[in-house]
Short mmCIF file of C-alpha atoms and ligand atoms in Angstrom, two decimals:
data_model
loop_
_atom_site.label_atom_id
_atom_site.label_comp_id
_atom_site.label_asym_id
_atom_site.label_seq_id
_atom_site.Cartn_x
_atom_site.Cartn_y
_atom_site.Cartn_z
CA MET Y 1 -11.20 -40.28 41.12
CA PHE Y 2 -8.72 -37.97 39.38
CA VAL Y 3 -6.47 -35.47 41.03
CA ASP Y 4 -5.58 -34.40 37.54
CA GLY Y 5 -6.59 -36.39 34.54
CA THR Y 6 -6.98 -35.81 30.84
CA LEU Y 7 -9.83 -36.82 28.56
CA GLY Y 8 -11.39 -35.72 25.23
CA ALA Y 9 -14.06 -33.03 25.48
CA GLY Y 10 -17.09 -35.03 24.30
CA GLY Y 11 -16.51 -37.80 26.83
CA VAL Y 12 -16.64 -35.61 29.93
CA THR Y 13 -19.91 -35.95 31.80
CA ALA Y 14 -21.30 -34.31 34.92
CA ALA Y 15 -21.28 -37.78 36.58
CA LEU Y 16 -17.54 -38.13 35.92
CA LEU Y 17 -16.80 -34.67 37.28
CA GLU Y 18 -18.70 -35.55 40.48
CA ARG Y 19 -16.14 -38.32 41.07
CA VAL Y 20 -13.20 -35.93 40.91
CA ARG Y 21 -11.57 -35.47 44.31
CA PRO Y 22 -12.04 -32.08 45.95
CA GLY Y 23 -9.42 -29.84 44.38
CA GLY Y 24 -8.90 -32.28 41.51
CA ARG Y 25 -9.31 -31.39 37.87
CA VAL Y 26 -10.15 -33.00 34.56
CA ILE Y 27 -8.32 -31.60 31.55
CA ALA Y 28 -10.27 -32.23 28.35
CA ILE Y 29 -8.23 -31.82 25.18
CA ASP Y 30 -9.93 -31.84 21.78
CA ARG Y 31 -8.88 -30.68 18.35
CA ASP Y 32 -12.43 -29.89 17.41
CA PRO Y 33 -13.69 -26.46 18.50
CA ALA Y 34 -17.29 -27.73 18.12
CA ALA Y 35 -16.67 -30.57 20.65
CA LEU Y 36 -15.25 -28.06 23.11
CA ALA Y 37 -18.15 -25.66 22.61
CA GLY Y 38 -20.57 -28.53 23.31
CA ALA Y 39 -18.71 -29.50 26.49
CA ARG Y 40 -18.61 -25.86 27.61
CA ARG Y 41 -22.40 -25.63 27.22
CA ARG Y 42 -23.18 -29.01 28.83
CA LEU Y 43 -20.80 -28.58 31.73
CA ALA Y 44 -21.13 -24.89 32.51
CA ALA Y 45 -21.55 -25.76 36.21
CA ALA Y 46 -18.21 -27.60 36.41
CA GLY Y 47 -16.22 -24.56 37.48
CA ASP Y 48 -12.51 -25.10 38.16
CA SER Y 49 -12.76 -28.89 38.11
CA LEU Y 50 -12.83 -28.89 34.28
CA ILE Y 51 -10.19 -27.35 32.02
CA LEU Y 52 -11.01 -27.38 28.31
CA VAL Y 53 -8.03 -27.21 25.97
CA HIS Y 54 -8.18 -26.74 22.21
CA GLY Y 55 -5.33 -28.72 20.69
CA ASP Y 56 -3.83 -32.05 19.66
CA PHE Y 57 -3.27 -34.62 22.41
CA ALA Y 58 0.04 -35.34 20.70
CA ASP Y 59 1.14 -32.10 22.39
CA LEU Y 60 -0.01 -33.27 25.84
CA SER Y 61 3.34 -32.46 27.49
CA GLU Y 62 3.20 -28.86 26.20
CA HIS Y 63 -0.47 -28.47 27.23
CA LEU Y 64 0.31 -29.71 30.75
CA ALA Y 65 3.41 -27.50 31.01
CA GLN Y 66 1.34 -24.46 30.03
CA LEU Y 67 -1.12 -25.31 32.79
CA GLY Y 68 1.74 -25.74 35.27
CA ILE Y 69 0.87 -29.42 35.82
CA ALA Y 70 3.84 -31.77 36.28
CA ALA Y 71 2.00 -35.11 36.51
CA VAL Y 72 -1.50 -36.60 36.26
CA ASP Y 73 -3.36 -39.53 37.86
CA GLY Y 74 -5.07 -40.71 34.71
CA VAL Y 75 -5.24 -40.26 30.95
CA THR Y 76 -8.02 -41.50 28.69
CA LEU Y 77 -7.51 -41.39 24.96
CA ASP Y 78 -10.83 -41.92 23.19
CA LEU Y 79 -9.61 -42.14 19.61
CA GLY Y 80 -10.99 -41.30 16.21
CA ILE Y 81 -14.07 -39.27 15.41
CA SER Y 82 -17.21 -38.63 17.45
CA SER Y 83 -20.82 -39.27 16.47
CA LEU Y 84 -21.20 -35.49 16.40
CA GLN Y 85 -18.55 -35.30 13.67
CA LEU Y 86 -19.68 -38.40 11.77
CA ASP Y 87 -23.33 -37.39 11.68
CA ASP Y 88 -22.76 -33.78 10.56
CA PRO Y 89 -22.71 -33.82 6.72
CA ALA Y 90 -20.92 -30.45 6.67
CA ARG Y 91 -17.80 -32.05 8.21
CA GLY Y 92 -17.43 -34.56 5.38
CA PHE Y 93 -16.58 -37.61 7.53
CA GLY Y 94 -19.65 -39.66 6.62
CA PHE Y 95 -21.25 -40.67 3.36
CA ARG Y 96 -24.83 -41.37 4.38
CA HIS Y 97 -25.68 -37.74 3.58
CA ASP Y 98 -23.92 -35.61 1.01
CA GLY Y 99 -21.42 -33.02 2.22
CA PRO Y 100 -18.09 -31.40 1.27
CA LEU Y 101 -15.05 -33.72 1.19
CA ASP Y 102 -13.41 -32.03 4.17
CA MET Y 103 -12.69 -34.42 7.13
CA ARG Y 104 -10.62 -32.02 9.20
CA MET Y 105 -11.15 -32.55 12.92
CA ASP Y 106 -9.80 -29.04 13.47
CA PRO Y 107 -10.90 -26.81 10.61
CA THR Y 108 -9.01 -23.92 12.22
CA ALA Y 109 -5.59 -25.63 12.03
CA GLY Y 110 -4.88 -28.05 9.19
CA THR Y 111 -5.44 -26.85 5.65
CA LEU Y 112 -5.25 -30.25 3.92
CA THR Y 113 -8.72 -31.64 3.19
CA ALA Y 114 -9.88 -35.00 1.85
CA ALA Y 115 -10.75 -33.24 -1.44
CA ASP Y 116 -7.11 -32.10 -1.78
CA ILE Y 117 -5.94 -35.71 -1.52
CA VAL Y 118 -8.62 -37.19 -3.76
CA ASN Y 119 -8.05 -34.59 -6.50
CA GLY Y 120 -4.33 -33.90 -6.09
CA TRP Y 121 -2.54 -37.17 -5.37
CA GLY Y 122 -1.23 -39.52 -8.05
CA GLU Y 123 -2.98 -42.85 -8.61
CA ALA Y 124 -0.20 -44.96 -7.03
CA GLU Y 125 -0.02 -42.72 -3.96
CA LEU Y 126 -3.80 -42.86 -3.55
CA ALA Y 127 -3.81 -46.64 -3.85
CA ALA Y 128 -1.01 -46.94 -1.26
CA LEU Y 129 -2.90 -44.67 1.15
CA ILE Y 130 -6.18 -46.55 0.80
CA ARG Y 131 -4.39 -49.88 1.28
CA ARG Y 132 -2.27 -48.73 4.23
CA TYR Y 133 -4.81 -46.74 6.25
CA GLY Y 134 -7.98 -48.40 4.97
CA GLU Y 135 -6.62 -51.98 4.80
CA GLU Y 136 -8.72 -52.10 1.63
CA ARG Y 137 -8.07 -54.99 -0.75
CA PHE Y 138 -9.57 -53.11 -3.72
CA ALA Y 139 -7.34 -50.06 -3.14
CA ARG Y 140 -5.85 -50.10 -6.65
CA GLY Y 141 -9.23 -50.35 -8.36
CA ILE Y 142 -10.63 -47.58 -6.17
CA ALA Y 143 -7.67 -45.28 -6.87
CA ALA Y 144 -8.01 -45.92 -10.62
CA ALA Y 145 -11.75 -45.17 -10.46
CA VAL Y 146 -11.08 -41.92 -8.55
CA VAL Y 147 -8.54 -40.80 -11.16
CA ARG Y 148 -11.00 -41.62 -13.98
CA ALA Y 149 -13.84 -39.78 -12.25
CA ARG Y 150 -11.82 -36.64 -11.53
CA ARG Y 151 -10.87 -36.29 -15.22
CA GLU Y 152 -14.53 -35.28 -15.74
CA HIS Y 153 -14.53 -32.82 -12.84
CA PRO Y 154 -12.93 -32.61 -9.38
CA LEU Y 155 -14.62 -34.76 -6.70
CA THR Y 156 -15.78 -32.33 -4.05
CA ALA Y 157 -18.68 -34.12 -2.33
CA THR Y 158 -18.82 -37.21 -0.11
CA GLY Y 159 -21.63 -38.64 -2.24
CA GLU Y 160 -19.49 -38.49 -5.42
CA LEU Y 161 -16.66 -40.33 -3.70
CA ARG Y 162 -19.05 -42.92 -2.21
CA GLU Y 163 -20.53 -43.65 -5.66
CA THR Y 164 -17.08 -43.84 -7.25
CA VAL Y 165 -16.00 -46.43 -4.67
CA GLU Y 166 -19.26 -48.36 -5.04
CA ARG Y 167 -18.61 -48.64 -8.78
CA ALA Y 168 -15.00 -49.74 -8.25
CA VAL Y 169 -15.75 -52.64 -5.88
CA PRO Y 170 -17.45 -55.60 -7.56
CA ARG Y 171 -20.89 -56.11 -5.96
CA ARG Y 172 -20.14 -59.72 -4.97
CA TYR Y 173 -17.22 -58.48 -2.85
CA TRP Y 174 -19.16 -55.81 -0.96
CA PRO Y 175 -18.59 -56.42 2.76
CA LYS Y 176 -21.60 -57.63 4.76
CA ARG Y 177 -21.28 -55.48 7.88
CA ILE Y 178 -19.93 -52.20 6.50
CA HIS Y 179 -20.48 -50.05 3.42
CA PRO Y 180 -17.86 -50.61 0.64
CA ALA Y 181 -16.70 -46.98 0.99
CA THR Y 182 -16.08 -47.18 4.77
CA LYS Y 183 -12.40 -48.14 4.50
CA THR Y 184 -11.60 -45.52 1.85
CA PHE Y 185 -13.19 -42.82 4.01
CA GLN Y 186 -11.24 -44.12 7.03
CA ALA Y 187 -7.95 -43.92 5.11
CA LEU Y 188 -8.56 -40.33 4.01
CA ARG Y 189 -9.58 -39.24 7.50
CA ILE Y 190 -6.48 -40.77 9.08
CA GLU Y 191 -4.22 -38.98 6.58
CA VAL Y 192 -5.98 -35.60 6.81
CA ASN Y 193 -5.68 -35.61 10.61
CA HIS Y 194 -2.30 -37.42 10.97
CA GLU Y 195 -4.16 -39.66 13.38
CA LEU Y 196 -1.56 -42.39 13.84
CA GLU Y 197 1.32 -39.94 14.36
CA SER Y 198 -0.78 -38.10 16.96
CA LEU Y 199 -1.63 -41.38 18.68
CA GLU Y 200 2.02 -42.47 18.86
CA ARG Y 201 3.16 -39.15 20.32
CA GLY Y 202 0.11 -38.70 22.54
CA LEU Y 203 0.41 -42.17 24.06
CA GLN Y 204 4.08 -41.70 24.90
CA ALA Y 205 3.33 -38.27 26.37
CA ALA Y 206 0.52 -39.81 28.44
CA ILE Y 207 2.86 -42.49 29.84
CA ASP Y 208 5.46 -39.84 30.65
CA ALA Y 209 2.88 -37.62 32.39
CA LEU Y 210 1.52 -40.30 34.75
CA ARG Y 211 2.36 -40.39 38.43
CA PRO Y 212 3.34 -43.85 39.81
CA GLY Y 213 0.06 -45.76 40.16
CA GLY Y 214 -1.62 -43.52 37.56
CA ARG Y 215 -3.43 -45.21 34.70
CA VAL Y 216 -3.72 -44.72 30.98
CA GLY Y 217 -6.75 -46.10 29.12
CA VAL Y 218 -7.02 -46.06 25.35
CA ILE Y 219 -10.15 -46.81 23.34
CA ALA Y 220 -9.31 -47.76 19.73
CA PHE Y 221 -11.86 -48.21 16.98
CA HIS Y 222 -9.97 -50.04 14.25
CA SER Y 223 -7.10 -52.48 14.00
CA LEU Y 224 -4.43 -49.92 12.96
CA GLU Y 225 -5.05 -47.94 16.13
CA ASP Y 226 -5.39 -50.98 18.36
CA THR Y 227 -2.22 -52.62 17.04
CA LEU Y 228 -0.24 -49.43 17.63
CA VAL Y 229 -1.61 -49.12 21.19
CA LYS Y 230 -1.03 -52.81 21.96
CA ASN Y 231 2.59 -52.68 20.75
CA ALA Y 232 3.43 -49.39 22.49
CA LEU Y 233 1.99 -50.54 25.83
CA HIS Y 234 3.65 -53.95 25.46
CA VAL Y 235 7.09 -52.40 24.89
CA ALA Y 236 6.61 -49.98 27.81
CA ALA Y 237 5.88 -53.00 30.04
CA LEU Y 238 9.13 -54.83 29.12
CA ASN Y 239 12.31 -54.82 31.18
CA CYS Y 240 14.48 -55.60 28.19
CA VAL Y 241 14.13 -55.02 24.47
CA CYS Y 242 17.31 -56.80 23.36
CA PRO Y 243 16.95 -59.25 20.43
CA PRO Y 244 15.81 -62.66 21.81
CA GLN Y 245 18.97 -64.42 20.51
CA GLN Y 246 21.21 -62.09 22.54
CA PRO Y 247 22.37 -63.99 25.70
CA ILE Y 248 22.98 -60.94 27.91
CA CYS Y 249 20.86 -57.82 28.18
CA THR Y 250 22.73 -54.74 27.01
CA CYS Y 251 19.79 -52.38 26.65
CA ALA Y 252 19.00 -49.74 29.22
CA HIS Y 253 15.28 -50.27 28.72
CA ARG Y 254 13.22 -50.65 31.91
CA ALA Y 255 9.48 -51.23 32.28
CA THR Y 256 7.48 -48.10 33.01
CA LEU Y 257 4.05 -49.74 32.84
CA PHE Y 258 2.11 -52.69 34.25
CA LEU Y 259 -0.52 -54.00 31.79
CA HIS Y 260 -4.01 -54.40 33.25
CA THR Y 261 -5.38 -55.75 29.98
CA ARG Y 262 -3.40 -58.45 28.17
CA LYS Y 263 -6.42 -58.72 25.86
CA ALA Y 264 -8.43 -55.65 24.90
CA ILE Y 265 -11.81 -55.20 26.59
CA LYS Y 266 -14.80 -55.13 24.23
CA ALA Y 267 -18.29 -53.74 24.78
CA ASP Y 268 -20.67 -56.22 26.47
CA ALA Y 269 -24.15 -57.07 25.20
CA ALA Y 270 -25.85 -54.36 27.29
CA GLU Y 271 -23.51 -51.67 25.98
CA LEU Y 272 -23.86 -52.89 22.40
CA ALA Y 273 -27.65 -52.69 22.71
CA ALA Y 274 -27.48 -49.15 24.11
CA ASN Y 275 -24.71 -47.94 21.80
CA PRO Y 276 -24.26 -50.01 18.60
CA ARG Y 277 -21.24 -47.89 17.55
CA SER Y 278 -19.32 -49.40 20.49
CA ARG Y 279 -19.09 -52.69 18.52
CA SER Y 280 -15.62 -51.89 17.21
CA ALA Y 281 -14.28 -50.27 20.43
CA ARG Y 282 -11.25 -51.93 22.10
CA LEU Y 283 -10.11 -50.67 25.50
CA ARG Y 284 -6.59 -51.24 26.85
CA VAL Y 285 -5.45 -50.07 30.30
CA ALA Y 286 -1.99 -49.85 31.88
CA GLU Y 287 -0.60 -48.49 35.14
CA ARG Y 288 2.53 -46.43 35.66
CA LEU Y 289 5.18 -48.17 37.73
CA ASP Y 290 7.29 -46.37 40.31
CA THR Y 291 10.60 -46.21 38.45
CA GLY Y 292 12.03 -43.55 40.70
CA LEU Y 293 12.09 -41.03 37.85
C1 LIG D 301 -14.35 -41.02 19.67
S1 LIG D 301 -14.53 -39.28 19.84
C2 LIG D 301 -14.86 -39.07 21.51
C3 LIG D 301 -16.28 -39.15 21.70
C4 LIG D 301 -16.67 -38.88 23.14
N1 LIG D 301 -16.23 -39.94 24.00
C5 LIG D 301 -18.19 -38.75 23.20
O1 LIG D 301 -18.80 -39.59 23.82
O2 LIG D 301 -18.70 -37.81 22.60
C6 LIG D 301 -12.95 -38.67 19.65
C7 LIG D 301 -12.80 -37.16 19.90
O3 LIG D 301 -11.40 -36.94 20.02
C8 LIG D 301 -11.02 -35.86 19.22
N2 LIG D 301 -9.66 -36.16 18.74
C9 LIG D 301 -9.27 -37.16 17.92
N3 LIG D 301 -7.94 -37.14 17.76
C10 LIG D 301 -7.49 -36.11 18.52
C11 LIG D 301 -6.19 -35.59 18.77
N4 LIG D 301 -5.10 -36.10 18.20
N5 LIG D 301 -6.08 -34.55 19.62
C12 LIG D 301 -7.17 -34.01 20.21
N6 LIG D 301 -8.44 -34.45 20.00
C13 LIG D 301 -8.58 -35.49 19.15
C14 LIG D 301 -12.04 -35.75 18.10
O4 LIG D 301 -12.13 -34.42 17.64
C15 LIG D 301 -13.31 -36.24 18.81
O5 LIG D 301 -14.02 -35.16 19.35
#
């Protein structure tokens, strides 16, 4: 299927590699050394058809240049965190089991942890973060509760933060489908890993790297990601971005993409039954046009 394509490390399977054309390669980029180690173990037989790269997909252009690859046939961005990360208490992404408030996807690169934010940021900054990246209506109350709690001692464990949030959100407002701390944890994780900045840069780099006819697919897991992807793909599919009231087009903007999905694709019933975590996944796909560039 791919001559050259890029994908995260955890998502590469032996079945996918079998569909790679002879001589073709899959480049799997992941920030998480543990995801790469797992892929290396699982796919030891892949040989030259799989290239594992440790890094941020925001730097896709640089990674491809280093590999001497000018263009690719496909890019898949499978966003957010993996089950491997979420279910490992030592990584600090989840709150079902107690662990350190870390949340770095790449513990070898970034030094900022969730504990640094929770214990170091001012109350107003914390509230703004939890509202912006968590879309949490009780952000102010949660930030105030965090500041109160840390006066006793710094919050260093996921369980302490979970309990602090539980106390800050009135029981009658607890959401039905998710834990009341889910959105706060999401906000911290996005900030620690600069997830939205990486997505913006990575998506543009992916569009730039595609050959005509090549496709980019993005799987988003929450509305902030999906809105960013939807808008970026939409703009890349427009032939003009002049204000609507302007009678004549003066912009030099030309469409580089054709949208295959006007509406995002969601998991069907069979997939939901096999993989309940797919319930929030939204897939959007677009194809690179031949713009003569
Ligand atoms: C949703 S998971 C992929 C799960 C994979 N499909 C599987 O089935 O195991 C997202 C993966 O992308 C990685 N990741 C997230 N943002 C990244 C970025 N900006 N650059 C590189 N890797 C990133 C995470 O470390 C994680 O391993």
